[in-house]
Tab-separated table of C-alpha atoms and ligand atoms in Angstrom:
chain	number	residue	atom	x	y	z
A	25	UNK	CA	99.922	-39.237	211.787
A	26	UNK	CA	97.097	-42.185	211.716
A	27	UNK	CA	95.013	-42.341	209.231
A	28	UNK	CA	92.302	-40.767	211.313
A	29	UNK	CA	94.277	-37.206	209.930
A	30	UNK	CA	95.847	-38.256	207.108
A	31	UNK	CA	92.842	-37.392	204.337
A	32	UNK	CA	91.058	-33.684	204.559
A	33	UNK	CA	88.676	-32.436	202.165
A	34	UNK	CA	89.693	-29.462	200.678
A	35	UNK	CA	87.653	-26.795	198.406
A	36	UNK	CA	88.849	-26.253	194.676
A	37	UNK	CA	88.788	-22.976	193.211
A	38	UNK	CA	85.907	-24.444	191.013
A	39	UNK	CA	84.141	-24.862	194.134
A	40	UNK	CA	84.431	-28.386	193.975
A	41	UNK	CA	85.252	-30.285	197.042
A	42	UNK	CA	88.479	-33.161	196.519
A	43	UNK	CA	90.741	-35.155	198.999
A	44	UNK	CA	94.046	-34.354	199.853
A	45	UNK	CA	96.529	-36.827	201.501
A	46	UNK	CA	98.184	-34.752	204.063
A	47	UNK	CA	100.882	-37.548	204.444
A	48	UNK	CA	102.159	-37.373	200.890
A	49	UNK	CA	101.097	-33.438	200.268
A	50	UNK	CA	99.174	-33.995	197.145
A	51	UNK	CA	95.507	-33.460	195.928
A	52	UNK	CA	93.808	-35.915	194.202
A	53	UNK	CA	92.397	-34.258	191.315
A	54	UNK	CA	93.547	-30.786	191.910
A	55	UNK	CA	92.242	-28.778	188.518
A	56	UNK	CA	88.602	-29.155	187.963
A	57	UNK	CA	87.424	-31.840	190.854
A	58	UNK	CA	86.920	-35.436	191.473
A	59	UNK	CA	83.646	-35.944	189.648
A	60	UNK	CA	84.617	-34.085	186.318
A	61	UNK	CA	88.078	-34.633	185.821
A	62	UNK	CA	87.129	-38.985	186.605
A	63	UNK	CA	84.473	-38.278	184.115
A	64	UNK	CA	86.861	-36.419	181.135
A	65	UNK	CA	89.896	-38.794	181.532
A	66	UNK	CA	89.448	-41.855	183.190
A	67	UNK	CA	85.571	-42.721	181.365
A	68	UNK	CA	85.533	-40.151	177.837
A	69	UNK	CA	89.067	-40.355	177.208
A	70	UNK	CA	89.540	-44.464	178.012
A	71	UNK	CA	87.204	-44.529	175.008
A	72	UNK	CA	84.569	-46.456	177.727
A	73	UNK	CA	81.523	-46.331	175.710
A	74	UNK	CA	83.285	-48.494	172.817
A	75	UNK	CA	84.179	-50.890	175.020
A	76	UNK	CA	81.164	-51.483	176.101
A	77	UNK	CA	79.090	-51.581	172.516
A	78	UNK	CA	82.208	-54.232	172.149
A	79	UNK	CA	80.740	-56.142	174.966
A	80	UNK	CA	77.167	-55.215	174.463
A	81	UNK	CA	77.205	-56.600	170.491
A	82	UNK	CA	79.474	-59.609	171.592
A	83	UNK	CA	82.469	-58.957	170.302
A	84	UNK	CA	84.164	-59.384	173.079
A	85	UNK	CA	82.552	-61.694	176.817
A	86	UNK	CA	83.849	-58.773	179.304
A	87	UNK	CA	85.198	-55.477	179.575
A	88	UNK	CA	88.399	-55.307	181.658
A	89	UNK	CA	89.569	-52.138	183.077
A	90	UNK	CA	93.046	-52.012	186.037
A	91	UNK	CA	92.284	-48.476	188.236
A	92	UNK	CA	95.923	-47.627	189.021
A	93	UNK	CA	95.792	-45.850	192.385
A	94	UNK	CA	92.379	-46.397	193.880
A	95	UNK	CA	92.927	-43.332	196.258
A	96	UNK	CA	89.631	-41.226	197.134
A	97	UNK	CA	87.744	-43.583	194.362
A	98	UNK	CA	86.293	-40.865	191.511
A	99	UNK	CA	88.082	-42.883	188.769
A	100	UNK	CA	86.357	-46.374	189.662
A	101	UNK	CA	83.366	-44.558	190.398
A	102	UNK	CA	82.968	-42.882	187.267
A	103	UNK	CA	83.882	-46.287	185.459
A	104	UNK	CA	80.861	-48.197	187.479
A	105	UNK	CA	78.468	-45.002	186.375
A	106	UNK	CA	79.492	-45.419	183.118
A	107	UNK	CA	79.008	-48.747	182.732
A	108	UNK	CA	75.739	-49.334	184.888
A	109	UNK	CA	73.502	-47.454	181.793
A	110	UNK	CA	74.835	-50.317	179.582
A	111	UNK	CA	74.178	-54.219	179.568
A	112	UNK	CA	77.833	-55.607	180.067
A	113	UNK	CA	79.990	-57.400	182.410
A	114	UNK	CA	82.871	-55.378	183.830
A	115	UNK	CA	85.836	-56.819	185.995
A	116	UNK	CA	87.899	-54.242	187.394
A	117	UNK	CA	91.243	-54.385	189.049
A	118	UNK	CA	91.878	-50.801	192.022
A	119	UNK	CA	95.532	-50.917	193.108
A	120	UNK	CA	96.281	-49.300	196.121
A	121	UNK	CA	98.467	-49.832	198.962
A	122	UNK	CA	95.731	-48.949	201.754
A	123	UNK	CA	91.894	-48.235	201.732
A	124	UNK	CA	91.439	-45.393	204.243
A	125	UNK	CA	91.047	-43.011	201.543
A	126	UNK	CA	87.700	-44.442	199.518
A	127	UNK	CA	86.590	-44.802	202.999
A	128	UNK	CA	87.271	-41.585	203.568
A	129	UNK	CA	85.731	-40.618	200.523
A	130	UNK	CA	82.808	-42.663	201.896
A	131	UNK	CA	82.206	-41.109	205.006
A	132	UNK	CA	82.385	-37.534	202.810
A	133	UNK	CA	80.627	-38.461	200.691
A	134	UNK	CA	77.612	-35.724	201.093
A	135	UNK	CA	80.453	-33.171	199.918
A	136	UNK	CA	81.840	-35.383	197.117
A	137	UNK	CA	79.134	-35.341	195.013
A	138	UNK	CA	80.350	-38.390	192.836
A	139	UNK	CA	80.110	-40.666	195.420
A	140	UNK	CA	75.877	-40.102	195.301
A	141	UNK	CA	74.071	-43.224	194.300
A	142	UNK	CA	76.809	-45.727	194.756
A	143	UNK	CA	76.874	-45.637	198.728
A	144	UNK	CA	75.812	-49.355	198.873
A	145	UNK	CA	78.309	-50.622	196.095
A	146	UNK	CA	80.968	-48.675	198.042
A	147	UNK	CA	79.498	-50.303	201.529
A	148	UNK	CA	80.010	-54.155	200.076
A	149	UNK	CA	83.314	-53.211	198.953
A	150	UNK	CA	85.022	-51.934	201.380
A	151	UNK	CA	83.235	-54.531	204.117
A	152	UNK	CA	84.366	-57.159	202.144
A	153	UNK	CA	87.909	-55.671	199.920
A	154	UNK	CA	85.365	-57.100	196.906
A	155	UNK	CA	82.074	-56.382	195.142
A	156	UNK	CA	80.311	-58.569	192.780
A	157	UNK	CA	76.690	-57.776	191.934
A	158	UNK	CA	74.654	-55.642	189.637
A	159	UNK	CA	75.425	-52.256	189.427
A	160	UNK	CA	72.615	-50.731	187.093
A	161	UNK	CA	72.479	-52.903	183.710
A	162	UNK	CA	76.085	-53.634	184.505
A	163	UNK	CA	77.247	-57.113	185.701
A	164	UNK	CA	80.274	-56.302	188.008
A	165	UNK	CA	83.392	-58.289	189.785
A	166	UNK	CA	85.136	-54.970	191.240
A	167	UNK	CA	88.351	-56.372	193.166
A	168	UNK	CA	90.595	-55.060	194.906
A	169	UNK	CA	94.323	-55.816	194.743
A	170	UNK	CA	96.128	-54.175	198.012
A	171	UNK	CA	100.156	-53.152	197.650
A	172	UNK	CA	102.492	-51.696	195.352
A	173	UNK	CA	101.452	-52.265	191.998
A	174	UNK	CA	105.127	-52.654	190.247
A	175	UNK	CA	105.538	-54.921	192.471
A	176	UNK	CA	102.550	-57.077	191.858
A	177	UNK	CA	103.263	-56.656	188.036
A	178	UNK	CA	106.337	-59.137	188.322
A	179	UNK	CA	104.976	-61.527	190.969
A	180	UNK	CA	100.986	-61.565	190.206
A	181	UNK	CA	99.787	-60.355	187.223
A	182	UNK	CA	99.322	-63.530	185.505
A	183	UNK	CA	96.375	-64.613	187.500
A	184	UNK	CA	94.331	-61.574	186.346
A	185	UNK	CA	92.588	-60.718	183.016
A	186	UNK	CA	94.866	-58.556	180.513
A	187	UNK	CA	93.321	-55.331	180.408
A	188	UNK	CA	91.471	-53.050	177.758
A	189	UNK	CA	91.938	-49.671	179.822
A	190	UNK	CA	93.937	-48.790	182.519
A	191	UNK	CA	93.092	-46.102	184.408
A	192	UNK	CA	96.806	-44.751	185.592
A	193	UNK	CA	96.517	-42.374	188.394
A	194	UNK	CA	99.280	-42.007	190.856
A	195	UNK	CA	100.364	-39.231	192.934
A	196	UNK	CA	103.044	-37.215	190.511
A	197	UNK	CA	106.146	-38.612	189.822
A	198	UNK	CA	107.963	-36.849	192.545
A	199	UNK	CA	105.820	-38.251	195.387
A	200	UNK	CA	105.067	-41.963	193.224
A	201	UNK	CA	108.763	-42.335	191.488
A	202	UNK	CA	108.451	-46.374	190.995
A	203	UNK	CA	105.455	-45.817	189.067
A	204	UNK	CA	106.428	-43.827	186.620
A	205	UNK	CA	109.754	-46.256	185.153
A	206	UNK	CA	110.530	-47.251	181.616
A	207	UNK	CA	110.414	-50.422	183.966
A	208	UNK	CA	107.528	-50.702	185.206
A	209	UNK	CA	105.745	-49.571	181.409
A	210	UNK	CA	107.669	-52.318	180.469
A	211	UNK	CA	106.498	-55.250	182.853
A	212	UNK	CA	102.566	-53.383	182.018
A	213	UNK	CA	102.857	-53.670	178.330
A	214	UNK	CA	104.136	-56.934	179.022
A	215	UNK	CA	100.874	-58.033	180.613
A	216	UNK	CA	98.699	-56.268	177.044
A	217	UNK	CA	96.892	-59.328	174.820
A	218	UNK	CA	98.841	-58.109	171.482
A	219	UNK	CA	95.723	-59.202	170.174
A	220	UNK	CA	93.954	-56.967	172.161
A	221	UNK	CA	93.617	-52.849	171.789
A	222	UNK	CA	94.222	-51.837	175.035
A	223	UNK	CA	94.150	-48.117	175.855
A	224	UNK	CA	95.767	-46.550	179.005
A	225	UNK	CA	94.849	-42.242	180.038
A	226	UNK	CA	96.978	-40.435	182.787
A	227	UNK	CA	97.194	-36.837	184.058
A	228	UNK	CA	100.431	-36.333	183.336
A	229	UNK	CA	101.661	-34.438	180.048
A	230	UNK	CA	105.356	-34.907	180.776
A	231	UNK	CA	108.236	-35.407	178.128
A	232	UNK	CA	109.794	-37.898	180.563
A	233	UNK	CA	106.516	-40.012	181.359
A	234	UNK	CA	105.671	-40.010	177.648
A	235	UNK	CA	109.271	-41.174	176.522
A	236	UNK	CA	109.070	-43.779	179.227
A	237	UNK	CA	105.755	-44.601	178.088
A	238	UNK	CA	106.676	-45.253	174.025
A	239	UNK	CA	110.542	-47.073	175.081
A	240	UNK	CA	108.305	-49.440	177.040
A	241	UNK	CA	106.650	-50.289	173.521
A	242	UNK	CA	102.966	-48.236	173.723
A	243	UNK	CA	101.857	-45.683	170.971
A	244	UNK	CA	101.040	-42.700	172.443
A	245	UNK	CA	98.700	-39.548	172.184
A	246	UNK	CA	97.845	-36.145	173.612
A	247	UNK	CA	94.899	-36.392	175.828
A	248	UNK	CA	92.288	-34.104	176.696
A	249	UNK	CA	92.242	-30.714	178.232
A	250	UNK	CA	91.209	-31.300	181.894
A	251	UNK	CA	91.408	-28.284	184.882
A	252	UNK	CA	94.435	-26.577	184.391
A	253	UNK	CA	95.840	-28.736	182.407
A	254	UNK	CA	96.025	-27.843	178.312
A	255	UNK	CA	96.786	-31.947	178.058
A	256	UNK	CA	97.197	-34.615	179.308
A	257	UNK	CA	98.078	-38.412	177.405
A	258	UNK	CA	96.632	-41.515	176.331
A	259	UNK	CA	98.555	-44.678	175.607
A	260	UNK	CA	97.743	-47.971	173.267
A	261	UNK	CA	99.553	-51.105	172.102
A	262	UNK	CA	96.909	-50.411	168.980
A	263	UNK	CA	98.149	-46.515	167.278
A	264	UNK	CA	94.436	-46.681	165.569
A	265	UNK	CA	93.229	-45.899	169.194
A	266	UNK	CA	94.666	-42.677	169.607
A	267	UNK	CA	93.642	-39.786	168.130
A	268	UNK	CA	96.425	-37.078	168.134
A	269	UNK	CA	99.355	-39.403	168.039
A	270	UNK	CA	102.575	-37.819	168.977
A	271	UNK	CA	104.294	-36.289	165.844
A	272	UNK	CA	107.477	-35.271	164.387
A	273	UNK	CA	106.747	-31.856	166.027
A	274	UNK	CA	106.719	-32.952	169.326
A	275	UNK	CA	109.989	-34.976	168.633
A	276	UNK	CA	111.853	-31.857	167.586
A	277	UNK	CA	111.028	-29.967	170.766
A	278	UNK	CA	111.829	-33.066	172.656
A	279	UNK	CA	115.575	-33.106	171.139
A	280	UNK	CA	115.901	-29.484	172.780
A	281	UNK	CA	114.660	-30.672	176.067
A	282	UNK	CA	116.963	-30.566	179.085
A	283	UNK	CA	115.104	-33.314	180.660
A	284	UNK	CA	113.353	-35.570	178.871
A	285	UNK	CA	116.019	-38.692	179.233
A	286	UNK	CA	113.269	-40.911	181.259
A	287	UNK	CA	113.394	-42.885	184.709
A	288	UNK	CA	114.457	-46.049	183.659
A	289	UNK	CA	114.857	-47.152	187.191
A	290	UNK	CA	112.810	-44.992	190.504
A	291	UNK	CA	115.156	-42.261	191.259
A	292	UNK	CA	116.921	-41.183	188.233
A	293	UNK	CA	117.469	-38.060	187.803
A	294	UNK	CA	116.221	-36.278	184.846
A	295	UNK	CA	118.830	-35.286	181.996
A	296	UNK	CA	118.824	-34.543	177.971
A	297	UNK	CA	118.345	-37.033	176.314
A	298	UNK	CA	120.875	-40.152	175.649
A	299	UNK	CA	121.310	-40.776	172.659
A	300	UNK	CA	120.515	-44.378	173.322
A	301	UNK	CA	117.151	-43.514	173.857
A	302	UNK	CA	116.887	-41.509	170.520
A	303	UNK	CA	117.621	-43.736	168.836
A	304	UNK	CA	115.264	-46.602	170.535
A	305	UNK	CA	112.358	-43.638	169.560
A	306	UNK	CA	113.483	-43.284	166.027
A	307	UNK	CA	112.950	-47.060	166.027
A	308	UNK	CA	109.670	-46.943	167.519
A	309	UNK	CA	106.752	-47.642	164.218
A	310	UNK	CA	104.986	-44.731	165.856
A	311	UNK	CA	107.860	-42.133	164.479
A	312	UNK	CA	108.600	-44.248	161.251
A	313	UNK	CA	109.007	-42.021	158.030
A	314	UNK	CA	109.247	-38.758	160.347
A	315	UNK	CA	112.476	-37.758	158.636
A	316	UNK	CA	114.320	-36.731	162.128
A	317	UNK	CA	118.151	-37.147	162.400
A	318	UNK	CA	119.665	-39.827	164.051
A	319	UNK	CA	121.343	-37.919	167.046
A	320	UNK	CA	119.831	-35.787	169.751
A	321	UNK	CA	121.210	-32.123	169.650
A	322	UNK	CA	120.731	-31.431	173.590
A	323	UNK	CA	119.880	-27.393	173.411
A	324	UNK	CA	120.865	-26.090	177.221
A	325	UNK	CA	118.041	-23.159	176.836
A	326	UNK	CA	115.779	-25.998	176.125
A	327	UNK	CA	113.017	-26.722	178.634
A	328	UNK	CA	110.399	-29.986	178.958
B	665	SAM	C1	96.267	-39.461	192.883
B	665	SAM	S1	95.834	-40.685	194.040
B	665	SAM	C2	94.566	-41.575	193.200
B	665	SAM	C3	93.263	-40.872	193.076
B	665	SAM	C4	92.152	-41.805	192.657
B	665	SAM	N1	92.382	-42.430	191.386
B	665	SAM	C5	90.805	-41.159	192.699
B	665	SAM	O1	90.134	-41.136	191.651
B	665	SAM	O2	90.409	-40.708	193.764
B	665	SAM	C6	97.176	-41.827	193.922
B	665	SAM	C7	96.965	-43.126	194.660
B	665	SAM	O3	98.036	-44.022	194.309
B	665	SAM	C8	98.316	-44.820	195.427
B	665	SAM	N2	99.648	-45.424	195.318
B	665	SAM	C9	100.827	-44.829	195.610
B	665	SAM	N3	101.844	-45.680	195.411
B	665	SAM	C10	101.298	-46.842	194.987
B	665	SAM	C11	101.844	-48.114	194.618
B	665	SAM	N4	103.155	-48.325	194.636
B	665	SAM	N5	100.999	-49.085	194.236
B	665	SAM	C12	99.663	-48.863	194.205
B	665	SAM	N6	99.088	-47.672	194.535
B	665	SAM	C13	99.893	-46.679	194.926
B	665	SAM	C14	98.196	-43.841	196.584
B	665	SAM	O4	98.019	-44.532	197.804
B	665	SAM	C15	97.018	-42.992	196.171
B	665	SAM	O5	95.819	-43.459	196.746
């Protein structure tokens, strides 16, 4: 299939209208839409409007933010929104391997509604792979950084900015495996300023992503409610920056768990937990003091 078929629009039961990539099988943004679930994850729970009274007051020059998985565009989108009603200078980083579907979303844009108002930010960057202009109050370098992002992680990184949110939407693990490693957290914590809070929101609520997620060195959190989904997670190399850390709690259910041993590599299958990993998580300063045992007790009935 060309890309001339690969993107449809299809209608949410919320009646909101959101992309689908026919080629890989998956909605983008599936629960409550584009515009709101951009909105409650990816500008709300990235903690946006601090960073940008941090810029604002002059704490910091610029507010970087990485937009893992460009896709239809609602997460960028909603970042440039939120930052045009404030005087600051944003440099953002998409990651995509392909642009066909923002200018999809472009060309829909009538039905998307969150594309409204930003048809001639959207027309500069995808003429040019690049915006850099006003947008609003905001001062904006919006790049664009085409391929697969593990891989630029190893080779690239180092020319760009470390960030202070990342955005982290790819399609689910099943459909986006390499994304979703203990290695490629790794090589992304790797490119955090330790001297810098960074925080990091995804969709996904899952035992493995959020073991992954705390073995590659991040503190993390249960996110906000968004669609269907009771949770989802936000990440930080600072633990002040989340605000319902994971607890002992949720480290007892994981020892039941079936299958929360993470991907340390694409394609691993799922499993109990090693007790390797355990004990790398009863290591981690996040879980220090939490009084849990030092050996997993795998309970077959247990689920993720
Ligand atoms: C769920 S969609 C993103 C939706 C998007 N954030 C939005 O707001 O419309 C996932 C995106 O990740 C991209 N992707 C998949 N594998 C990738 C990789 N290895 N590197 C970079 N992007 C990738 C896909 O092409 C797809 O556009």
């Amino acid at each position: 299939m060309g890309f001339g078929g690969r993107f449809e629009l299809v209608r949410l039961r919320t009646g909101a209208w959101a992309v689908r990539d026919a080629v890989v099988g998956e909605v983008m943004h599936p629960g409550a839409g584009p515009g709101v679930e951009a909105w409650a994850l990816y500008v709300e729970e990235l903690q946006l409007g601090r960073l940008w009274s941090r810029v604002e007051s002059g704490q910091q020059a610029e507010a970087v933010v990485w937009d893992v998985g460009l896709g239809a565009g609602a997460n960028a989108l909603a970042v440039l929104r939120s930052a045009s009603t404030r005087r600051v200078r944003l440099r953002m980083w998409s990651f995509d391997v392909a642009l066909e579907g923002l200018a999809f979303a472009r060309r829909h844009g009538d039905r998307l509604g969150y594309v409204e108002g930003m048809e001639a930010v959207l027309d500069r960057f995808l003429s040019g792979g690049g915006f850099v202009g006003r947008v609003g109050e905001a001062e904006v370098e919006w790049r664009f950084v085409e391929g697969d992002f593990s891989r630029w992680l190893v080779e690239d990184a180092a020319e760009v900015s470390a960030p202070d949110a990342v955005a982290y939407d790819p399609f689910s693990p099943a459909r986006n495996p390499a994304l979703w490693t203990v290695e490629v957290f790794r090589r992304l914590y790797r490119r955090l300023d330790p001297g810098r809070a960074c925080v990091l929101a995804t969709y996904s609520r899952s035992s493995r992503v959020r073991v992954a997620l705390l073995v590659a060195g991040f503190y993390v959190g249960r996110g906000c409610a968004v669609g269907v989904k009771e949770e989802t997670t936000v990440a930080s190399n600072c633990p002040d920056r989340l605000e319902r850390p994971l607890d002992g709690a949720w480290l007892a259910r994981l020892r039941r768990s079936t299958a929360a041993e993470p991907a340390w590599l694409s394609g691993d299958p799922p499993g109990a937990l090693r007790p390797s990993t355990w004990d790398l998580l009863m290591r981690h300063p996040q879980f220090a003091g939490c009084g849990m045992g030092s050996e997993p007790a795998p309970d077959p009935r247990g689920g993720d």
